[in-house]
Amino acid sequence: MSADIVVAGPVAAAGGIRSGFLREANAACAIGWREVLSAIRNPVSIVVTIIIPVIFMGILGGSISQNLGAGLQFAYLPFMLIGMIANTLYQGTITGVTNLVEERENDFTAELFVAPVSRYTVLMGKMLGAAVAAMVSLIGVLAMIVVMQIPMDPGDLMRVLMLAPILAIAGGALGILFIGFVQDPKVAGLGVVLLVFPQMFLSGALIPSTNSSGLLGVLSKLMPMTYSIDLARNIFYAGKPEYAFAVLHPFWLDLLITVAVCVVFIVVGTVMFVRRDRNR
C-alpha cells in the first residue's frame, strides 16, 4: 500500500505539471489568436496597413529615390523595401504589446489578470499574437513592390520573409521592456510614437545611415532596430556586389545583438511588469 502511494505521488505531480502547462499554453494561444482577429477586424488597422506604405514608401521613398538615388552605389528601392519590411514588423509588434497597458484597464485583458493564468502567459500570448498580426500587415508593404515596380528576386525576398518572426519578436521585446516601466495609458500612447519614429529615421529603414557621424552616428548605433534592419539586409544582399555599401555590420554581429537585446528586454520587462502589476 505504501509503495502505491510512493509511486502515485510523483505520477500525480507530473500530471499536475502537465495539466498546468497545457492550461497556460492554451491561454497564450487564445490571447494570441484574439490579438490577430482584433487586427484583422479593425478597420483602422486595415487602413493604416495601406496608408503607411503609401506615405513612407510611395511618397517619401519615391522622392528620395528620384532625387538622391542616383548618388548611391546600390539600387535605392530594394534597399528601402527591406528596411520597411523590418520596420513594419518592429512597429506593429511594439504597438500590439503596448496596447496591453490600455486594455489592462478597460478591456477583455483586464479579466485575464484575475483569472488563474500566469501574467507571464498573458505577456507571451500578447507578444506572439502581435507578432503574427504584424506579419499579416506586411501585405501593404509587399503590394508596393507591384505599385512601385521595385526590382526584386522572389528568392531573395523569401529569405528575408523567413526572418520575419525574429524581427517581429525583436519589436515585441522592446514593447515589453517599455510597459515594464510605463503603465499609464496616455504615457504609453505617446511613448510608442517616440519609440518607433526616431528609430525609423535613424536606423536606416528609409535613409541610408552608413555615413552618419557625431550625435546621429551614436544614436544610430544605440537604436535596437538598426541591427534588426541590418540583419535583414545582410540576408538580402549576401553574395551581391552591393553588400559592402548597403550593409553596416557583419551578419554574426547583427544576429548576436538582436538576440541578446531580445532576451534582456523580455526578461527585464516581464519581471518589472509582473512586479508592478502585483503591487497594484
PDB file of C-alpha atoms in Angstrom:
ATOM      1  CA  MET A   1       0.000   0.000   0.000  1.00  0.00           C
ATOM      2  CA  SER A   2       2.777   2.396   0.945  1.00  0.00           C
ATOM      3  CA  ALA A   3       4.603   1.527  -2.294  1.00  0.00           C
ATOM      4  CA  ASP A   4       1.492   2.504  -4.274  1.00  0.00           C
ATOM      5  CA  ILE A   5       1.400   5.847  -2.506  1.00  0.00           C
ATOM      6  CA  VAL A   6       5.079   6.459  -3.224  1.00  0.00           C
ATOM      7  CA  VAL A   7       4.547   5.728  -6.923  1.00  0.00           C
ATOM      8  CA  ALA A   8       1.311   7.690  -7.136  1.00  0.00           C
ATOM      9  CA  GLY A   9       2.898  10.804  -5.629  1.00  0.00           C
ATOM     10  CA  PRO A  10       5.371  11.532  -8.495  1.00  0.00           C
ATOM     11  CA  VAL A  11       2.805  10.470 -11.097  1.00  0.00           C
ATOM     12  CA  ALA A  12       0.223  12.874  -9.698  1.00  0.00           C
ATOM     13  CA  ALA A  13       2.833  15.646  -9.530  1.00  0.00           C
ATOM     14  CA  ALA A  14       3.838  15.040 -13.158  1.00  0.00           C
ATOM     15  CA  GLY A  15       0.187  15.058 -14.198  1.00  0.00           C
ATOM     16  CA  GLY A  16      -0.362  18.343 -12.360  1.00  0.00           C
ATOM     17  CA  ILE A  17       2.638  19.946 -14.060  1.00  0.00           C
ATOM     18  CA  ARG A  18       1.480  18.733 -17.477  1.00  0.00           C
ATOM     19  CA  SER A  19      -2.053  19.986 -16.843  1.00  0.00           C
ATOM     20  CA  GLY A  20      -0.768  23.365 -15.694  1.00  0.00           C
ATOM     21  CA  PHE A  21       1.490  23.684 -18.723  1.00  0.00           C
ATOM     22  CA  LEU A  22      -1.359  22.852 -21.111  1.00  0.00           C
ATOM     23  CA  ARG A  23      -3.622  25.393 -19.395  1.00  0.00           C
ATOM     24  CA  GLU A  24      -1.007  28.134 -19.746  1.00  0.00           C
ATOM     25  CA  ALA A  25      -0.266  27.165 -23.370  1.00  0.00           C
ATOM     26  CA  ASN A  26      -3.970  27.211 -24.267  1.00  0.00           C
ATOM     27  CA  ALA A  27      -4.348  30.618 -22.612  1.00  0.00           C
ATOM     28  CA  ALA A  28      -1.355  32.014 -24.509  1.00  0.00           C
ATOM     29  CA  CYS A  29      -2.752  30.711 -27.807  1.00  0.00           C
ATOM     30  CA  ALA A  30      -6.195  32.169 -27.053  1.00  0.00           C
ATOM     31  CA  ILE A  31      -4.701  35.578 -26.224  1.00  0.00           C
ATOM     32  CA  GLY A  32      -2.531  35.497 -29.330  1.00  0.00           C
ATOM     33  CA  TRP A  33      -5.402  34.461 -31.600  1.00  0.00           C
ATOM     34  CA  ARG A  34      -7.602  37.213 -30.186  1.00  0.00           C
ATOM     35  CA  GLU A  35      -4.871  39.734 -30.984  1.00  0.00           C
ATOM     36  CA  VAL A  36      -4.714  38.536 -34.594  1.00  0.00           C
ATOM     37  CA  LEU A  37      -8.504  38.659 -35.005  1.00  0.00           C
ATOM     38  CA  SER A  38      -8.653  42.150 -33.492  1.00  0.00           C
ATOM     39  CA  ALA A  39      -6.098  43.408 -36.013  1.00  0.00           C
ATOM     40  CA  ILE A  40      -7.863  41.793 -38.968  1.00  0.00           C
ATOM     41  CA  ARG A  41     -11.333  43.021 -37.981  1.00  0.00           C
ATOM     42  CA  ASN A  42     -10.257  46.532 -37.015  1.00  0.00           C
ATOM     43  CA  PRO A  43     -10.980  48.975 -39.899  1.00  0.00           C
ATOM     44  CA  VAL A  44      -8.395  51.437 -38.560  1.00  0.00           C
ATOM     45  CA  SER A  45      -5.734  48.733 -38.588  1.00  0.00           C
ATOM     46  CA  ILE A  46      -6.568  47.842 -42.190  1.00  0.00           C
ATOM     47  CA  VAL A  47      -6.454  51.488 -43.302  1.00  0.00           C
ATOM     48  CA  VAL A  48      -3.101  52.014 -41.563  1.00  0.00           C
ATOM     49  CA  THR A  49      -1.751  48.884 -43.263  1.00  0.00           C
ATOM     50  CA  ILE A  50      -2.484  50.541 -46.608  1.00  0.00           C
ATOM     51  CA  ILE A  51      -1.710  54.205 -45.802  1.00  0.00           C
ATOM     52  CA  ILE A  52       1.658  53.767 -44.057  1.00  0.00           C
ATOM     53  CA  PRO A  53       3.358  52.061 -47.047  1.00  0.00           C
ATOM     54  CA  VAL A  54       1.850  54.627 -49.421  1.00  0.00           C
ATOM     55  CA  ILE A  55       3.133  57.571 -47.356  1.00  0.00           C
ATOM     56  CA  PHE A  56       6.565  56.302 -46.410  1.00  0.00           C
ATOM     57  CA  MET A  57       7.365  54.137 -49.430  1.00  0.00           C
ATOM     58  CA  GLY A  58       5.366  55.739 -52.204  1.00  0.00           C
ATOM     59  CA  ILE A  59       5.762  59.415 -51.309  1.00  0.00           C
ATOM     60  CA  LEU A  60       8.853  59.740 -49.105  1.00  0.00           C
ATOM     61  CA  GLY A  61      10.747  56.773 -50.513  1.00  0.00           C
ATOM     62  CA  GLY A  62       9.804  57.630 -54.079  1.00  0.00           C
ATOM     63  CA  SER A  63      11.013  61.203 -53.602  1.00  0.00           C
ATOM     64  CA  ILE A  64      14.341  60.053 -52.119  1.00  0.00           C
ATOM     65  CA  SER A  65      14.801  57.564 -54.963  1.00  0.00           C
ATOM     66  CA  GLN A  66      14.187  60.159 -57.682  1.00  0.00           C
ATOM     67  CA  ASN A  67      16.289  62.922 -56.132  1.00  0.00           C
ATOM     68  CA  LEU A  68      19.087  61.125 -54.296  1.00  0.00           C
ATOM     69  CA  GLY A  69      19.065  57.551 -55.591  1.00  0.00           C
ATOM     70  CA  ALA A  70      21.489  58.266 -58.434  1.00  0.00           C
ATOM     71  CA  GLY A  71      24.228  59.148 -55.931  1.00  0.00           C
ATOM     72  CA  LEU A  72      24.056  55.763 -54.174  1.00  0.00           C
ATOM     73  CA  GLN A  73      26.140  52.720 -55.040  1.00  0.00           C
ATOM     74  CA  PHE A  74      23.149  50.427 -54.821  1.00  0.00           C
ATOM     75  CA  ALA A  75      19.535  50.485 -56.046  1.00  0.00           C
ATOM     76  CA  TYR A  76      17.563  52.502 -53.503  1.00  0.00           C
ATOM     77  CA  LEU A  77      14.089  50.962 -53.896  1.00  0.00           C
ATOM     78  CA  PRO A  78      15.042  47.375 -52.876  1.00  0.00           C
ATOM     79  CA  PHE A  79      17.120  48.866 -50.037  1.00  0.00           C
ATOM     80  CA  MET A  80      14.079  50.807 -48.828  1.00  0.00           C
ATOM     81  CA  LEU A  81      11.767  47.806 -49.201  1.00  0.00           C
ATOM     82  CA  ILE A  82      13.859  45.614 -46.916  1.00  0.00           C
ATOM     83  CA  GLY A  83      14.044  48.427 -44.367  1.00  0.00           C
ATOM     84  CA  MET A  84      10.282  48.919 -44.423  1.00  0.00           C
ATOM     85  CA  ILE A  85       9.606  45.187 -44.041  1.00  0.00           C
ATOM     86  CA  ALA A  86      11.712  45.150 -40.878  1.00  0.00           C
ATOM     87  CA  ASN A  87      10.244  48.449 -39.661  1.00  0.00           C
ATOM     88  CA  THR A  88       6.650  47.298 -40.199  1.00  0.00           C
ATOM     89  CA  LEU A  89       7.232  44.112 -38.210  1.00  0.00           C
ATOM     90  CA  TYR A  90       9.019  46.009 -35.459  1.00  0.00           C
ATOM     91  CA  GLN A  91       6.441  48.796 -35.268  1.00  0.00           C
ATOM     92  CA  GLY A  92       3.424  46.500 -35.465  1.00  0.00           C
ATOM     93  CA  THR A  93       4.565  44.276 -32.618  1.00  0.00           C
ATOM     94  CA  ILE A  94       5.579  47.204 -30.388  1.00  0.00           C
ATOM     95  CA  THR A  95       2.141  48.757 -30.871  1.00  0.00           C
ATOM     96  CA  GLY A  96       0.323  45.496 -30.170  1.00  0.00           C
ATOM     97  CA  VAL A  97       2.258  44.804 -26.976  1.00  0.00           C
ATOM     98  CA  THR A  98       1.974  48.326 -25.586  1.00  0.00           C
ATOM     99  CA  ASN A  99      -1.798  48.260 -26.155  1.00  0.00           C
ATOM    100  CA  LEU A 100      -1.816  45.928 -23.161  1.00  0.00           C
ATOM    101  CA  VAL A 101      -1.458  48.958 -20.896  1.00  0.00           C
ATOM    102  CA  GLU A 102      -4.776  50.418 -22.052  1.00  0.00           C
ATOM    103  CA  GLU A 103      -6.509  47.056 -22.306  1.00  0.00           C
ATOM    104  CA  ARG A 104      -5.407  46.303 -18.761  1.00  0.00           C
ATOM    105  CA  GLU A 105      -7.835  48.975 -17.585  1.00  0.00           C
ATOM    106  CA  ASN A 106     -10.952  48.554 -19.677  1.00  0.00           C
ATOM    107  CA  ASP A 107     -10.927  45.516 -21.915  1.00  0.00           C
ATOM    108  CA  PHE A 108     -11.054  41.741 -22.079  1.00  0.00           C
ATOM    109  CA  THR A 109      -7.442  41.608 -20.932  1.00  0.00           C
ATOM    110  CA  ALA A 110      -8.439  43.047 -17.539  1.00  0.00           C
ATOM    111  CA  GLU A 111     -10.362  39.822 -16.872  1.00  0.00           C
ATOM    112  CA  LEU A 112      -7.258  37.760 -17.609  1.00  0.00           C
ATOM    113  CA  PHE A 113      -5.400  39.346 -14.732  1.00  0.00           C
ATOM    114  CA  VAL A 114      -7.947  37.982 -12.263  1.00  0.00           C
ATOM    115  CA  ALA A 115      -8.134  34.582 -13.997  1.00  0.00           C
ATOM    116  CA  PRO A 116      -5.982  31.604 -12.884  1.00  0.00           C
ATOM    117  CA  VAL A 117      -3.454  32.343 -15.628  1.00  0.00           C
ATOM    118  CA  SER A 118       0.113  33.482 -15.137  1.00  0.00           C
ATOM    119  CA  ARG A 119       0.913  37.086 -16.039  1.00  0.00           C
ATOM    120  CA  TYR A 120       3.915  35.732 -17.912  1.00  0.00           C
ATOM    121  CA  THR A 121       1.487  33.798 -20.105  1.00  0.00           C
ATOM    122  CA  VAL A 122      -0.550  36.938 -20.777  1.00  0.00           C
ATOM    123  CA  LEU A 123       2.564  38.816 -21.896  1.00  0.00           C
ATOM    124  CA  MET A 124       3.869  35.999 -24.092  1.00  0.00           C
ATOM    125  CA  GLY A 125       0.477  35.452 -25.704  1.00  0.00           C
ATOM    126  CA  LYS A 126       0.121  39.173 -26.353  1.00  0.00           C
ATOM    127  CA  MET A 127       3.584  39.396 -27.923  1.00  0.00           C
ATOM    128  CA  LEU A 128       3.154  36.334 -30.144  1.00  0.00           C
ATOM    129  CA  GLY A 129      -0.285  37.488 -31.297  1.00  0.00           C
ATOM    130  CA  ALA A 130       1.017  40.978 -32.058  1.00  0.00           C
ATOM    131  CA  ALA A 131       3.927  39.415 -33.987  1.00  0.00           C
ATOM    132  CA  VAL A 132       1.571  37.382 -36.187  1.00  0.00           C
ATOM    133  CA  ALA A 133      -0.679  40.414 -36.727  1.00  0.00           C
ATOM    134  CA  ALA A 134       2.389  42.454 -37.750  1.00  0.00           C
ATOM    135  CA  MET A 135       3.322  39.785 -40.293  1.00  0.00           C
ATOM    136  CA  VAL A 136      -0.193  39.948 -41.745  1.00  0.00           C
ATOM    137  CA  SER A 137       0.176  43.735 -42.070  1.00  0.00           C
ATOM    138  CA  LEU A 138       3.113  43.183 -44.443  1.00  0.00           C
ATOM    139  CA  ILE A 139       0.541  42.816 -47.210  1.00  0.00           C
ATOM    140  CA  GLY A 140       0.513  46.581 -47.735  1.00  0.00           C
ATOM    141  CA  VAL A 141       4.314  46.774 -47.921  1.00  0.00           C
ATOM    142  CA  LEU A 142       4.586  43.849 -50.321  1.00  0.00           C
ATOM    143  CA  ALA A 143       1.862  45.326 -52.532  1.00  0.00           C
ATOM    144  CA  MET A 144       4.142  48.319 -53.097  1.00  0.00           C
ATOM    145  CA  ILE A 145       6.537  46.029 -54.972  1.00  0.00           C
ATOM    146  CA  VAL A 146       3.986  45.916 -57.781  1.00  0.00           C
ATOM    147  CA  VAL A 147       2.793  49.514 -57.429  1.00  0.00           C
ATOM    148  CA  MET A 148       6.326  50.987 -57.482  1.00  0.00           C
ATOM    149  CA  GLN A 149       7.726  48.304 -59.813  1.00  0.00           C
ATOM    150  CA  ILE A 150      10.573  47.537 -57.413  1.00  0.00           C
ATOM    151  CA  PRO A 151      13.065  45.076 -58.937  1.00  0.00           C
ATOM    152  CA  MET A 152      13.032  42.098 -56.602  1.00  0.00           C
ATOM    153  CA  ASP A 153      14.144  38.484 -56.927  1.00  0.00           C
ATOM    154  CA  PRO A 154      11.489  36.229 -55.305  1.00  0.00           C
ATOM    155  CA  GLY A 155      14.158  34.030 -53.740  1.00  0.00           C
ATOM    156  CA  ASP A 156      15.855  36.998 -52.066  1.00  0.00           C
ATOM    157  CA  LEU A 157      12.505  38.239 -50.782  1.00  0.00           C
ATOM    158  CA  MET A 158      11.580  34.829 -49.372  1.00  0.00           C
ATOM    159  CA  ARG A 159      14.845  34.630 -47.444  1.00  0.00           C
ATOM    160  CA  VAL A 160      14.080  37.974 -45.809  1.00  0.00           C
ATOM    161  CA  LEU A 161      10.483  36.950 -45.016  1.00  0.00           C
ATOM    162  CA  MET A 162      11.779  33.805 -43.300  1.00  0.00           C
ATOM    163  CA  LEU A 163      13.427  36.174 -40.844  1.00  0.00           C
ATOM    164  CA  ALA A 164      10.083  37.874 -40.105  1.00  0.00           C
ATOM    165  CA  PRO A 165       9.378  36.060 -36.786  1.00  0.00           C
ATOM    166  CA  ILE A 166      12.732  37.183 -35.350  1.00  0.00           C
ATOM    167  CA  LEU A 167      12.180  40.788 -36.459  1.00  0.00           C
ATOM    168  CA  ALA A 168       8.669  40.846 -35.030  1.00  0.00           C
ATOM    169  CA  ILE A 169       9.735  39.356 -31.695  1.00  0.00           C
ATOM    170  CA  ALA A 170      12.574  41.904 -31.512  1.00  0.00           C
ATOM    171  CA  GLY A 171       9.970  44.663 -31.682  1.00  0.00           C
ATOM    172  CA  GLY A 172       7.787  42.898 -29.135  1.00  0.00           C
ATOM    173  CA  ALA A 173      10.748  42.628 -26.756  1.00  0.00           C
ATOM    174  CA  LEU A 174      11.185  46.409 -26.827  1.00  0.00           C
ATOM    175  CA  GLY A 175       7.450  46.807 -26.220  1.00  0.00           C
ATOM    176  CA  ILE A 176       7.599  44.506 -23.187  1.00  0.00           C
ATOM    177  CA  LEU A 177      10.521  46.462 -21.749  1.00  0.00           C
ATOM    178  CA  PHE A 178       8.571  49.686 -22.235  1.00  0.00           C
ATOM    179  CA  ILE A 179       5.388  48.514 -20.490  1.00  0.00           C
ATOM    180  CA  GLY A 180       7.526  47.122 -17.683  1.00  0.00           C
ATOM    181  CA  PHE A 181       8.241  50.710 -16.682  1.00  0.00           C
ATOM    182  CA  VAL A 182       5.196  52.584 -18.036  1.00  0.00           C
ATOM    183  CA  GLN A 183       1.656  51.690 -17.011  1.00  0.00           C
ATOM    184  CA  ASP A 184      -0.174  54.948 -17.706  1.00  0.00           C
ATOM    185  CA  PRO A 185      -2.214  54.540 -20.940  1.00  0.00           C
ATOM    186  CA  LYS A 186      -1.650  58.162 -22.016  1.00  0.00           C
ATOM    187  CA  VAL A 187       2.096  57.955 -21.482  1.00  0.00           C
ATOM    188  CA  ALA A 188       2.175  54.601 -23.269  1.00  0.00           C
ATOM    189  CA  GLY A 189       0.424  56.026 -26.340  1.00  0.00           C
ATOM    190  CA  LEU A 190       2.921  58.860 -26.627  1.00  0.00           C
ATOM    191  CA  GLY A 191       5.796  56.531 -25.842  1.00  0.00           C
ATOM    192  CA  VAL A 192       5.017  54.272 -28.803  1.00  0.00           C
ATOM    193  CA  VAL A 193       5.425  57.223 -31.165  1.00  0.00           C
ATOM    194  CA  LEU A 194       8.742  58.129 -29.522  1.00  0.00           C
ATOM    195  CA  LEU A 195       9.890  54.511 -29.739  1.00  0.00           C
ATOM    196  CA  VAL A 196       9.016  54.000 -33.389  1.00  0.00           C
ATOM    197  CA  PHE A 197       9.585  57.156 -35.432  1.00  0.00           C
ATOM    198  CA  PRO A 198      13.085  58.156 -34.270  1.00  0.00           C
ATOM    199  CA  GLN A 199      14.195  54.590 -34.958  1.00  0.00           C
ATOM    200  CA  MET A 200      12.592  54.614 -38.393  1.00  0.00           C
ATOM    201  CA  PHE A 201      14.699  57.575 -39.495  1.00  0.00           C
ATOM    202  CA  LEU A 202      17.901  56.887 -37.553  1.00  0.00           C
ATOM    203  CA  SER A 203      18.178  53.122 -38.045  1.00  0.00           C
ATOM    204  CA  GLY A 204      18.437  53.292 -41.837  1.00  0.00           C
ATOM    205  CA  ALA A 205      14.984  51.931 -42.647  1.00  0.00           C
ATOM    206  CA  LEU A 206      14.373  54.682 -45.207  1.00  0.00           C
ATOM    207  CA  ILE A 207      17.521  56.798 -45.244  1.00  0.00           C
ATOM    208  CA  PRO A 208      20.969  55.151 -45.507  1.00  0.00           C
ATOM    209  CA  SER A 209      22.930  55.707 -42.299  1.00  0.00           C
ATOM    210  CA  THR A 210      26.318  54.452 -43.472  1.00  0.00           C
ATOM    211  CA  ASN A 211      27.907  57.894 -43.233  1.00  0.00           C
ATOM    212  CA  SER A 212      26.118  59.058 -40.080  1.00  0.00           C
ATOM    213  CA  SER A 213      28.607  60.645 -37.665  1.00  0.00           C
ATOM    214  CA  GLY A 214      28.644  62.664 -34.460  1.00  0.00           C
ATOM    215  CA  LEU A 215      25.440  62.558 -32.429  1.00  0.00           C
ATOM    216  CA  LEU A 216      23.443  60.998 -35.291  1.00  0.00           C
ATOM    217  CA  GLY A 217      26.036  58.237 -35.620  1.00  0.00           C
ATOM    218  CA  VAL A 218      25.888  57.499 -31.889  1.00  0.00           C
ATOM    219  CA  LEU A 219      22.088  57.472 -31.846  1.00  0.00           C
ATOM    220  CA  SER A 220      22.012  55.175 -34.871  1.00  0.00           C
ATOM    221  CA  LYS A 221      24.254  52.662 -33.090  1.00  0.00           C
ATOM    222  CA  LEU A 222      22.106  52.825 -29.948  1.00  0.00           C
ATOM    223  CA  MET A 223      18.873  52.024 -31.805  1.00  0.00           C
ATOM    224  CA  PRO A 224      17.937  48.315 -31.473  1.00  0.00           C
ATOM    225  CA  MET A 225      16.111  48.492 -34.812  1.00  0.00           C
ATOM    226  CA  THR A 226      19.391  49.374 -36.563  1.00  0.00           C
ATOM    227  CA  TYR A 227      20.701  45.849 -36.029  1.00  0.00           C
ATOM    228  CA  SER A 228      17.400  44.138 -36.890  1.00  0.00           C
ATOM    229  CA  ILE A 229      17.158  46.016 -40.190  1.00  0.00           C
ATOM    230  CA  ASP A 230      20.824  45.392 -40.957  1.00  0.00           C
ATOM    231  CA  LEU A 231      20.292  41.701 -40.213  1.00  0.00           C
ATOM    232  CA  ALA A 232      17.580  41.592 -42.882  1.00  0.00           C
ATOM    233  CA  ARG A 233      19.847  43.407 -45.354  1.00  0.00           C
ATOM    234  CA  ASN A 234      22.664  41.007 -44.559  1.00  0.00           C
ATOM    235  CA  ILE A 235      20.462  38.200 -45.802  1.00  0.00           C
ATOM    236  CA  PHE A 236      19.133  40.109 -48.802  1.00  0.00           C
ATOM    237  CA  TYR A 237      22.498  41.393 -50.076  1.00  0.00           C
ATOM    238  CA  ALA A 238      24.535  38.267 -49.272  1.00  0.00           C
ATOM    239  CA  GLY A 239      26.774  37.464 -52.264  1.00  0.00           C
ATOM    240  CA  LYS A 240      25.868  40.660 -54.134  1.00  0.00           C
ATOM    241  CA  PRO A 241      28.345  43.391 -55.168  1.00  0.00           C
ATOM    242  CA  GLU A 242      26.288  45.991 -53.268  1.00  0.00           C
ATOM    243  CA  TYR A 243      26.830  44.195 -49.940  1.00  0.00           C
ATOM    244  CA  ALA A 244      29.779  46.354 -48.881  1.00  0.00           C
ATOM    245  CA  PHE A 245      27.814  49.568 -49.490  1.00  0.00           C
ATOM    246  CA  ALA A 246      24.338  48.630 -48.221  1.00  0.00           C
ATOM    247  CA  VAL A 247      25.191  46.596 -45.098  1.00  0.00           C
ATOM    248  CA  LEU A 248      26.584  48.154 -41.920  1.00  0.00           C
ATOM    249  CA  HIS A 249      27.752  45.219 -39.804  1.00  0.00           C
ATOM    250  CA  PRO A 250      28.701  41.535 -40.202  1.00  0.00           C
ATOM    251  CA  PHE A 251      25.849  39.043 -40.043  1.00  0.00           C
ATOM    252  CA  TRP A 252      27.040  37.477 -36.775  1.00  0.00           C
ATOM    253  CA  LEU A 253      27.167  40.854 -35.016  1.00  0.00           C
ATOM    254  CA  ASP A 254      23.635  41.835 -36.107  1.00  0.00           C
ATOM    255  CA  LEU A 255      22.279  38.433 -35.055  1.00  0.00           C
ATOM    256  CA  LEU A 256      24.125  38.447 -31.722  1.00  0.00           C
ATOM    257  CA  ILE A 257      22.934  41.938 -30.778  1.00  0.00           C
ATOM    258  CA  THR A 258      19.360  41.279 -31.919  1.00  0.00           C
ATOM    259  CA  VAL A 259      19.070  38.039 -29.921  1.00  0.00           C
ATOM    260  CA  ALA A 260      20.833  39.473 -26.844  1.00  0.00           C
ATOM    261  CA  VAL A 261      18.632  42.568 -26.829  1.00  0.00           C
ATOM    262  CA  CYS A 262      15.505  40.399 -27.201  1.00  0.00           C
ATOM    263  CA  VAL A 263      16.437  38.205 -24.242  1.00  0.00           C
ATOM    264  CA  VAL A 264      17.418  41.105 -21.971  1.00  0.00           C
ATOM    265  CA  PHE A 265      14.382  43.222 -22.879  1.00  0.00           C
ATOM    266  CA  ILE A 266      11.910  40.346 -22.446  1.00  0.00           C
ATOM    267  CA  VAL A 267      13.351  39.189 -19.125  1.00  0.00           C
ATOM    268  CA  VAL A 268      13.713  42.656 -17.572  1.00  0.00           C
ATOM    269  CA  GLY A 269      10.403  43.952 -18.973  1.00  0.00           C
ATOM    270  CA  THR A 270       8.444  40.876 -17.890  1.00  0.00           C
ATOM    271  CA  VAL A 271       9.859  40.915 -14.358  1.00  0.00           C
ATOM    272  CA  MET A 272       9.132  44.631 -13.983  1.00  0.00           C
ATOM    273  CA  PHE A 273       5.621  44.330 -15.444  1.00  0.00           C
ATOM    274  CA  VAL A 274       4.658  41.414 -13.199  1.00  0.00           C
ATOM    275  CA  ARG A 275       6.136  43.101 -10.120  1.00  0.00           C
ATOM    276  CA  ARG A 276       4.311  46.377 -10.776  1.00  0.00           C
ATOM    277  CA  ASP A 277       1.042  44.581 -11.526  1.00  0.00           C
ATOM    278  CA  ARG A 278       1.199  42.620  -8.267  1.00  0.00           C
ATOM    279  CA  ASN A 279       1.722  45.865  -6.371  1.00  0.00           C
ATOM    280  CA  ARG A 280      -1.377  47.496  -7.859  1.00  0.00           C
TER     281      ARG A 280
END
